[in-house]
Short mmCIF file of C-alpha atoms and ligand atoms in Angstrom, two decimals:
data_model
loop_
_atom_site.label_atom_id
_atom_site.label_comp_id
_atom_site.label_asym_id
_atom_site.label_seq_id
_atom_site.Cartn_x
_atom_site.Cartn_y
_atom_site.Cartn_z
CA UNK A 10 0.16 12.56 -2.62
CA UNK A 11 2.15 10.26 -0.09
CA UNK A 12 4.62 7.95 -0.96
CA UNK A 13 5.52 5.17 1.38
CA UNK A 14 8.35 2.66 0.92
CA UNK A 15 7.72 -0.91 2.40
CA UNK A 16 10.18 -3.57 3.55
CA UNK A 17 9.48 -7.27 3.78
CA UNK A 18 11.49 -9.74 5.18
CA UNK A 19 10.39 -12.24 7.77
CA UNK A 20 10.65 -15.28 5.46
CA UNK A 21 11.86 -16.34 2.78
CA UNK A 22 10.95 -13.55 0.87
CA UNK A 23 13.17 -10.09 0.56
CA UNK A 24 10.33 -7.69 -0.82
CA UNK A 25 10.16 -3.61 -1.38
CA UNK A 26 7.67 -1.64 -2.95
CA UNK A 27 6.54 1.97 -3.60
CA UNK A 28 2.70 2.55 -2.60
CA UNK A 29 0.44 6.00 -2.81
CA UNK A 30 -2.52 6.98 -1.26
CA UNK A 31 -3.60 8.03 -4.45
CA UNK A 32 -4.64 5.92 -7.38
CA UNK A 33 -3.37 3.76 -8.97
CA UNK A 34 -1.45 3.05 -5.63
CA UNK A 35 0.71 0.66 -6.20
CA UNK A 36 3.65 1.69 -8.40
CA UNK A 37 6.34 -1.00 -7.69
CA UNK A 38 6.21 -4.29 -6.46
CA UNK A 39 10.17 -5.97 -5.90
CA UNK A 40 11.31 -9.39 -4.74
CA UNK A 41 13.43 -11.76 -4.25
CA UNK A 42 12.50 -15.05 -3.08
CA UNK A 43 14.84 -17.87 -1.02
CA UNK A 44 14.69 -21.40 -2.57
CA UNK A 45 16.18 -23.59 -0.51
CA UNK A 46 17.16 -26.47 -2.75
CA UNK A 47 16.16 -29.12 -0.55
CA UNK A 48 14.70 -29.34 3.04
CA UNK A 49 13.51 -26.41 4.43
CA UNK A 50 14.80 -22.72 5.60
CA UNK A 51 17.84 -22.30 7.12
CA UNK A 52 17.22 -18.90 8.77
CA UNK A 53 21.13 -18.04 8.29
CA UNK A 54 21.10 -19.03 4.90
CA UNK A 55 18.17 -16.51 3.98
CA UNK A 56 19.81 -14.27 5.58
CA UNK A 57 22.68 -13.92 3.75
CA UNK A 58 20.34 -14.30 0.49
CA UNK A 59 18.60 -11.23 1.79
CA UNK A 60 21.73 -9.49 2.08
CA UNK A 61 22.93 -9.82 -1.66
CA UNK A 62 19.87 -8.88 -2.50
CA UNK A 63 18.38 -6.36 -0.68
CA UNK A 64 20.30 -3.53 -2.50
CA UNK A 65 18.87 -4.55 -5.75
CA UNK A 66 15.60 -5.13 -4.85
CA UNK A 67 15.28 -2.06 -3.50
CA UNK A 68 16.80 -0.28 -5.96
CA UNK A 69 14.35 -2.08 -8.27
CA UNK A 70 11.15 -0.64 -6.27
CA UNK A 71 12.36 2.90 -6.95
CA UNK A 72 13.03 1.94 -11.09
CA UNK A 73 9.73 0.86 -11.45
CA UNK A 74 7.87 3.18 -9.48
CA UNK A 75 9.90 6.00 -11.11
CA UNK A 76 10.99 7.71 -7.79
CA UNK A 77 14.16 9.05 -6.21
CA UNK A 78 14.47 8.29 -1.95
CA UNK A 79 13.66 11.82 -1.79
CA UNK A 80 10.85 11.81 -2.75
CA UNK A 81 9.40 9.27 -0.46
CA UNK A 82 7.44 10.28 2.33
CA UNK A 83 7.94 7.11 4.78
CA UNK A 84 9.63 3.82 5.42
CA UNK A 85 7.76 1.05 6.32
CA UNK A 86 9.66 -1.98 7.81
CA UNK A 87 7.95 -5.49 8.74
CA UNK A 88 9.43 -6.16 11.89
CA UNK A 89 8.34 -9.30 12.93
CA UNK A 90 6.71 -12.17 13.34
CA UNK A 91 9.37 -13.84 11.62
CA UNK A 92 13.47 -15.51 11.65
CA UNK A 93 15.37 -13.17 13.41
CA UNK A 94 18.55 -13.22 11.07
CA UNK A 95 16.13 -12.62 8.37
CA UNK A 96 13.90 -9.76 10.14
CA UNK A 97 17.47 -7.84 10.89
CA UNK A 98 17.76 -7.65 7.24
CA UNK A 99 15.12 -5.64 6.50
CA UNK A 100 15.33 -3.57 10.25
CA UNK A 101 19.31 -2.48 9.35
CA UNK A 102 18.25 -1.56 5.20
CA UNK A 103 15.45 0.22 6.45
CA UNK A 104 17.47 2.07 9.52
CA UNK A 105 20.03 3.12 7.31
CA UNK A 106 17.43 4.59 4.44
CA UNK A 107 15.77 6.39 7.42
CA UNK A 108 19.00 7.73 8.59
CA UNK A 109 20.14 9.15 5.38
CA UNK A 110 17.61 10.69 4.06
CA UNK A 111 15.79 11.58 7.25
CA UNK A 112 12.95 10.02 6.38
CA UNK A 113 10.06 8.86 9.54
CA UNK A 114 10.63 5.05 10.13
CA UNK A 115 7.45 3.25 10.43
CA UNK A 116 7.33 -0.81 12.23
CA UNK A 117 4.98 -2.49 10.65
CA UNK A 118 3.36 -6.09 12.44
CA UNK A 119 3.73 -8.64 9.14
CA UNK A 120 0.22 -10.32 9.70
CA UNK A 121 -1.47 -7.32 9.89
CA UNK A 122 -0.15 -6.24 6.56
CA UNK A 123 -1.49 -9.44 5.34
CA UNK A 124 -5.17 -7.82 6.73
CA UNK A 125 -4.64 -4.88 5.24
CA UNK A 126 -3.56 -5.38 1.86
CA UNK A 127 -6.80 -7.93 1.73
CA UNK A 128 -8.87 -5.46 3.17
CA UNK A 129 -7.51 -3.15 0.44
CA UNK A 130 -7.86 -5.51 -2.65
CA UNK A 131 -11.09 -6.75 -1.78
CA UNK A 132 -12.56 -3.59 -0.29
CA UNK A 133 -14.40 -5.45 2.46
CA UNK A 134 -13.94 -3.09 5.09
CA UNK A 135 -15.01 -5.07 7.90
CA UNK A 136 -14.63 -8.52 7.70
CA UNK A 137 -13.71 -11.67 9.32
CA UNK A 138 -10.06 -13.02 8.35
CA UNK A 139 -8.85 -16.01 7.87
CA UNK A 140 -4.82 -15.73 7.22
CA UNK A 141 -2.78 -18.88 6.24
CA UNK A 142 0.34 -18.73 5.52
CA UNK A 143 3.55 -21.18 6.04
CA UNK A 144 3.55 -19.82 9.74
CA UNK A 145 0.07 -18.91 10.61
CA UNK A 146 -3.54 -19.97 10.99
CA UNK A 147 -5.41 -17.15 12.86
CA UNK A 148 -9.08 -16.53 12.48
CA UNK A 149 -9.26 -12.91 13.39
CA UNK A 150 -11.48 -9.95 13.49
CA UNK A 151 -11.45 -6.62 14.21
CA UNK A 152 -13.29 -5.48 18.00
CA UNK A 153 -12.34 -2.15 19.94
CA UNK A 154 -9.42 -0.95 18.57
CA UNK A 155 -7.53 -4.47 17.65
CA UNK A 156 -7.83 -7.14 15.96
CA UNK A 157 -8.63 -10.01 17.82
CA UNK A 158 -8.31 -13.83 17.62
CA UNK A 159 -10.58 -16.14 17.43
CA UNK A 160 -8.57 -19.28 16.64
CA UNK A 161 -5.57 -20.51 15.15
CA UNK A 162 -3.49 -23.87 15.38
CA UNK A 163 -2.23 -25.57 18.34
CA UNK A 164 0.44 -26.90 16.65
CA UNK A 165 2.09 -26.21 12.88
CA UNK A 166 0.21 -23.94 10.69
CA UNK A 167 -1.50 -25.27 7.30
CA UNK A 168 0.82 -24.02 4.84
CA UNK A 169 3.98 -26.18 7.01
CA UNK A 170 1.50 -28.80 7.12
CA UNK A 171 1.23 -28.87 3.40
CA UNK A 172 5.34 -28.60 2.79
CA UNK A 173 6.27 -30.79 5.08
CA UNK A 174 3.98 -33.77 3.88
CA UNK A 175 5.29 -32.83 0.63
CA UNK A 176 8.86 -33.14 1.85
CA UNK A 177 8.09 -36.29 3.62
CA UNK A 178 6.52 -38.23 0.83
CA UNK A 179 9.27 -36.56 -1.88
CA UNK A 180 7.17 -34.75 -3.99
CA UNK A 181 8.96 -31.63 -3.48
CA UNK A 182 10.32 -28.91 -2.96
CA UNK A 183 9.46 -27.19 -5.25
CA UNK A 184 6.12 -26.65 -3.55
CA UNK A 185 4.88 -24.47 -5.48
CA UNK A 186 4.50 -25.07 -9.41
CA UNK A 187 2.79 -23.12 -11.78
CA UNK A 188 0.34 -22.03 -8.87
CA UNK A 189 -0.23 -25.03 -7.70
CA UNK A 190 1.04 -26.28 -4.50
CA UNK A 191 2.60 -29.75 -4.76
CA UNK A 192 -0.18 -31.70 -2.57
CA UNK A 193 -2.89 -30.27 -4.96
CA UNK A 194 -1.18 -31.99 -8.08
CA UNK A 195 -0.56 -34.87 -5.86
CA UNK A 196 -4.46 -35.34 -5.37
CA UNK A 197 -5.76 -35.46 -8.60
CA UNK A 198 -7.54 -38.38 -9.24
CA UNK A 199 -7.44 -39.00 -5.47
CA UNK A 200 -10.31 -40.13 -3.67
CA UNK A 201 -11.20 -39.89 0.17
CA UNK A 202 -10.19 -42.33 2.47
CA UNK A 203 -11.41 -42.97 6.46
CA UNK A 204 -8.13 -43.05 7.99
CA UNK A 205 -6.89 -39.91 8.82
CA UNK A 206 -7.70 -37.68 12.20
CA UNK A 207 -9.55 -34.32 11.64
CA UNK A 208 -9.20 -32.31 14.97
CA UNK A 209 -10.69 -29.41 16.31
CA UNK A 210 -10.83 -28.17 19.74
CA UNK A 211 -12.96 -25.40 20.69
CA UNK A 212 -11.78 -22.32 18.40
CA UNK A 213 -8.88 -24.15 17.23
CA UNK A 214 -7.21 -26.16 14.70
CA UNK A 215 -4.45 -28.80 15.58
CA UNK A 216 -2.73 -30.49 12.40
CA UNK A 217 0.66 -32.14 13.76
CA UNK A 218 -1.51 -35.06 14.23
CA UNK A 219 -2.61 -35.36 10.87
CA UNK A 220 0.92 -34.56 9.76
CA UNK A 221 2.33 -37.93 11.03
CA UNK A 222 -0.36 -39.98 10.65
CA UNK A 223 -0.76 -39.07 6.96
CA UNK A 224 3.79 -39.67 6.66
CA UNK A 225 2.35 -43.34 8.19
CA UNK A 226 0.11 -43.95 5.55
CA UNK A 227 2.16 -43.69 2.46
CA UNK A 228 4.72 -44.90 4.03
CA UNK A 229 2.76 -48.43 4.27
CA UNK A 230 1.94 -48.19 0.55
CA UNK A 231 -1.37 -46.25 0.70
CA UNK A 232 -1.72 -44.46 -2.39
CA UNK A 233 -0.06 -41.13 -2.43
CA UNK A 234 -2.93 -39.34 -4.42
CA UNK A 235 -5.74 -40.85 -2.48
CA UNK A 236 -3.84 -39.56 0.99
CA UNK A 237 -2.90 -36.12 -0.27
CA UNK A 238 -6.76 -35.62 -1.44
CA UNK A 239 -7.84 -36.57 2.22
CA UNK A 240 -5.35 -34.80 4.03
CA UNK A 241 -5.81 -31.49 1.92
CA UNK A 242 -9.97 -32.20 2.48
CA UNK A 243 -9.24 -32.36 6.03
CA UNK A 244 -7.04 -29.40 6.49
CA UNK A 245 -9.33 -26.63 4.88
CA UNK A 246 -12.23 -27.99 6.48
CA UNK A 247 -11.21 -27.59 9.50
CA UNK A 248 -10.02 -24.53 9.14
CA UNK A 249 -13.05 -23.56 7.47
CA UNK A 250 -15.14 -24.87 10.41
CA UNK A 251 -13.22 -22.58 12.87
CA UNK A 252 -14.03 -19.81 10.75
CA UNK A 253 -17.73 -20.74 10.53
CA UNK A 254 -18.03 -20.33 13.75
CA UNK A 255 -16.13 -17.11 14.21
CA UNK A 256 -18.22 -15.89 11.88
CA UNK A 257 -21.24 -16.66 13.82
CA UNK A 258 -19.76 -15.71 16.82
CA UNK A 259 -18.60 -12.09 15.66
CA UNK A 260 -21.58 -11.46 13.43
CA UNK A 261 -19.62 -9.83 10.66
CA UNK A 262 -21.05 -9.89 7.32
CA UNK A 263 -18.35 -10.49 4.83
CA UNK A 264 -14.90 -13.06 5.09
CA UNK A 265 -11.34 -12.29 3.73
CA UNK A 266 -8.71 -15.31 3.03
CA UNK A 267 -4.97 -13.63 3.11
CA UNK A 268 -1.30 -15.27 3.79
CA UNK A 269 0.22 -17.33 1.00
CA UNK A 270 -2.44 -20.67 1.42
CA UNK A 271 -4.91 -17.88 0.20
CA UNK A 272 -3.62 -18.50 -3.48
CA UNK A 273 -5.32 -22.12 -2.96
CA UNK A 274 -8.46 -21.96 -5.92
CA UNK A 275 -9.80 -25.33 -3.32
CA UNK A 276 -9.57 -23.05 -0.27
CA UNK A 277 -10.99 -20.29 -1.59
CA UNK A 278 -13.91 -22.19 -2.88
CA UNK A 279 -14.96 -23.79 0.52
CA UNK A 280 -14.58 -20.70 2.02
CA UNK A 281 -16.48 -19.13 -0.81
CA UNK A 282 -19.44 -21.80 -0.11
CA UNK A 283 -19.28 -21.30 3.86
CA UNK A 284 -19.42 -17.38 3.43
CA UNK A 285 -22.69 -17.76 1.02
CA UNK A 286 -24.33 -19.91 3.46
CA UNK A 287 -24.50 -17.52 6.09
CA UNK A 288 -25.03 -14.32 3.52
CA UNK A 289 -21.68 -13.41 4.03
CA UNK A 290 -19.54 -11.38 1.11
CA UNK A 291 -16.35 -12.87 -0.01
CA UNK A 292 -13.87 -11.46 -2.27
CA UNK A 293 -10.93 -13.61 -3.22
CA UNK A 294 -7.61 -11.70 -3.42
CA UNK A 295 -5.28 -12.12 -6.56
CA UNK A 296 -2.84 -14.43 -5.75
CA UNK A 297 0.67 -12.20 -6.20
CA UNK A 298 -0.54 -10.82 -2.79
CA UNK A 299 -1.56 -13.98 -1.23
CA UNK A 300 1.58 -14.47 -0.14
CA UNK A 301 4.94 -12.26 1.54
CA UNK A 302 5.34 -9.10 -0.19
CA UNK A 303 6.43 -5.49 0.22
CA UNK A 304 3.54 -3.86 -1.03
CA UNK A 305 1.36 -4.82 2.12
CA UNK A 306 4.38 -3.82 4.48
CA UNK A 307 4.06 -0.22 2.40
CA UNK A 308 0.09 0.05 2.59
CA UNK A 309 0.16 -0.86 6.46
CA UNK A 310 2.87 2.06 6.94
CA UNK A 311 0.65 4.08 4.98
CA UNK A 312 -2.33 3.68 6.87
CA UNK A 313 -0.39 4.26 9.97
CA UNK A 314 1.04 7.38 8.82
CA UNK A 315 -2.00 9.27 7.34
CA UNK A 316 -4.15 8.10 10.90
CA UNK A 317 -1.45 10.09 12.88
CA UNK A 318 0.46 7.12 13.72
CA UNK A 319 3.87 8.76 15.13
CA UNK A 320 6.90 7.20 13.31
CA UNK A 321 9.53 5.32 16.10
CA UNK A 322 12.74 6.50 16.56
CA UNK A 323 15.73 4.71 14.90
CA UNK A 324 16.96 2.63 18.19
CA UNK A 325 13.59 1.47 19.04
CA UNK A 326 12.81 0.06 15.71
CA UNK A 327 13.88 -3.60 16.95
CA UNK A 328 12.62 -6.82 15.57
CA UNK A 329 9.71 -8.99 17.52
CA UNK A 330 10.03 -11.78 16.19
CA UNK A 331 6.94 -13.69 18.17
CA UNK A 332 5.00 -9.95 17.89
CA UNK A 333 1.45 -10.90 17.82
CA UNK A 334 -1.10 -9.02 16.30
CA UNK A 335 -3.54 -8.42 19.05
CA UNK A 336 -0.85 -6.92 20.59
CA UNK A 337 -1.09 -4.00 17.61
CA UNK A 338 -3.31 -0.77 18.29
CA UNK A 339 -5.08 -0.07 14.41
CA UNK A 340 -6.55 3.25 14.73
CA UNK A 341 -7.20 3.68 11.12
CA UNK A 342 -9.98 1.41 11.41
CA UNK A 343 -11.70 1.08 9.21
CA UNK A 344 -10.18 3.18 6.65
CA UNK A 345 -8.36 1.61 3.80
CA UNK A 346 -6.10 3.21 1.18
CA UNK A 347 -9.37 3.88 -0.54
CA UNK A 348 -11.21 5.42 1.94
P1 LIG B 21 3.70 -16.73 2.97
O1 LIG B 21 4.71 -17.01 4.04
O2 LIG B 21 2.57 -15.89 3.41
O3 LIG B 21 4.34 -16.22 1.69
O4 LIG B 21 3.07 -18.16 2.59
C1 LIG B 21 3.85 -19.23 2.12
C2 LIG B 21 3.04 -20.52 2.20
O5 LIG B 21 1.99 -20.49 1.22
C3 LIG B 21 3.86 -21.77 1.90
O6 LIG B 21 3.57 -22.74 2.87
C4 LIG B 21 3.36 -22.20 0.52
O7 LIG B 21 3.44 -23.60 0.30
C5 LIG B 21 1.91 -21.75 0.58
N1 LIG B 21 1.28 -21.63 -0.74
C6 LIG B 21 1.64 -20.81 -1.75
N2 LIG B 21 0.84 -21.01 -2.84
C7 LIG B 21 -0.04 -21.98 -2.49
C8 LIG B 21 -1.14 -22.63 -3.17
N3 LIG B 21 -1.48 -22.34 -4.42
N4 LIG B 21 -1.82 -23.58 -2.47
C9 LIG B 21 -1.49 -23.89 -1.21
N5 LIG B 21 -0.49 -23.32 -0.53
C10 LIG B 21 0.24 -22.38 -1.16
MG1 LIG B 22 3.46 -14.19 5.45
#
């Protein structure tokens, strides 16, 4: 049996968790999560959250998993995308845990952990992904030893598109209630209106547009409900149309939806319909994992580790914070946890 330890902390989200290759696999699951009271995150701020709390939440990974450092086989660290002040965070906790107790330090890219820990839950080895989170839209696939991309957004990515408008129009933060983002309570009883720009161009999504126009709109008295059911319609269609077509285009046979907008029952019901249309298996993922956590940082490391991966040395284990993830070699491909 291998035990990794995984770090998260690009976000707003400090997160550590024990994984094992061998059933039942995960054995702790820790976090603490930045609330900023109002606006949005200040990466300083989180920073200094992360700080306080990374002792405890790691401490809290062990507790519930019922193991000693010692006994852990690896550290996995997210080292970017993400803030900087946050990422060094997690880089210096994880460091130091390698350091004393001499334990291989593995970097783990944070959007491919959101592939993998889909590609785990779901067990749909080989599938298209669609990952949207509050700093990503990337339609992306696996081809020759990477994954590739086959779209994303020009501009802000869908889950900032959906916090800011909620920001703008003062129906949060909180965003998030209950599992519900803020925009989705705000549409019930909404209806569609004509007014509002849906762009795509080529492989890609653009939604900055939409953003402002949408601010406009309510701001001239349009009714708030009727504009966050559009602007919601309009954003996971498009998206959903990119990913159409990247289906089509890389002829894979099933579709994954990670990164925190994959909690989104809407989203994952269009996507749902678009997979079944083209004969296409879809598995949604429980929504605990949709968004940052350290158990996907630990089962990436994992992976890594057990495919011969070699571990980097302590100095080189620097955050990226704009590290993309075609730039990321996945030779465990297709293995998952599970085989
Ligand atoms: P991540 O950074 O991957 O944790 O994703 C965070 C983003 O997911 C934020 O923009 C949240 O507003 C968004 N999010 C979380 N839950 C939901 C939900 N149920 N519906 C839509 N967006 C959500
Ligand atoms: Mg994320």
């Amino acid at each position: 049996m291998t035990l990794a330890l995984g770090i998260e902390s690009t976000a707003h989200t400090f997160g550590a968790s024990i994984v094992s290759d061998k059933p039942p696999y995960i054995l702790s699951d820790a976090r603490a999560r930045y609330r900023p009271v109002k606006g949005g995150i200040l990466p300083r701020e989180v920073a200094q959250f992360f700080s306080q709390k990374a002792g405890e939440v790691v401490g809290e990974a062990l507790r519930q998993a019922g193991v000693s450092m010692r006994e852990v086989d690896l550290i996995a660290v997210a080292l970017g995308p993400g803030m900087g002040p946050a990422l060094r965070v997690g880089a210096t906790v994880a460091r130091a845990l390698a350091s004393k107790y001499n334990k291989p330090l593995y970097p783990v890219n944070h959007g491919i952990a959101h592939i993998e820990i889909a590609r785990f839950l779901t067990g749909l080895r080989d599938p298209l992904v669609i990952y949207v989170s509050g700093g990503t839209t990337t339609i992306a696939s696996y081809l020759e030893g990477r994954y590739r991309v086959f779209g994303e957004t020009l501009d802000i990515a869908l889950g900032n598109l959906l916090d800011t408008f909620a920001r703008e129009i003062g129906i949060a933060p909180p965003y998030v209630t209950g599992g519900m983002h803020a925009v989705d309570r705000c549409a019930e009883g909404g209806s569609f209106i004509e007014d509002l720009p849906y762009v795509v161009k080529g492989q890609d999504v653009s939604y900055s547009g939409l953003l402002t126009a949408a601010v406009r709109l309510v701001g001239k008295g349009r009714s708030k409900s009727d504009v966050c059911y559009t602007l919601r319609e309009i954003a996971f269609s498009s998206v959903v149309e990119v990913a159409e077509r990247g289906l089509a285009h890389t002829g894979k046979g099933e579709v994954v939806l990670t990164g925190g907008v994959a909690a989104n029952k809407l989203l994952n019901w269009k996507v749902e319909a678009m997979s079944r249309m083209h004969g296409a298996r879809f598995k949604p993922i429980p929504a605990k994992y949709a968004g940052d956590n350290g158990v996907m940082i630990a089962v990436t490391g994992l992976l890594a580790y057990k495919s011969g991966v070699e571990p980097v040395a302590l100095e080189e284990a620097v955050i990226r914070q704009r590290w993309r993830i075609d730039r990321v070699d996945v030779p465990w491909y297709p293995m998952t946890l599970t085989g």
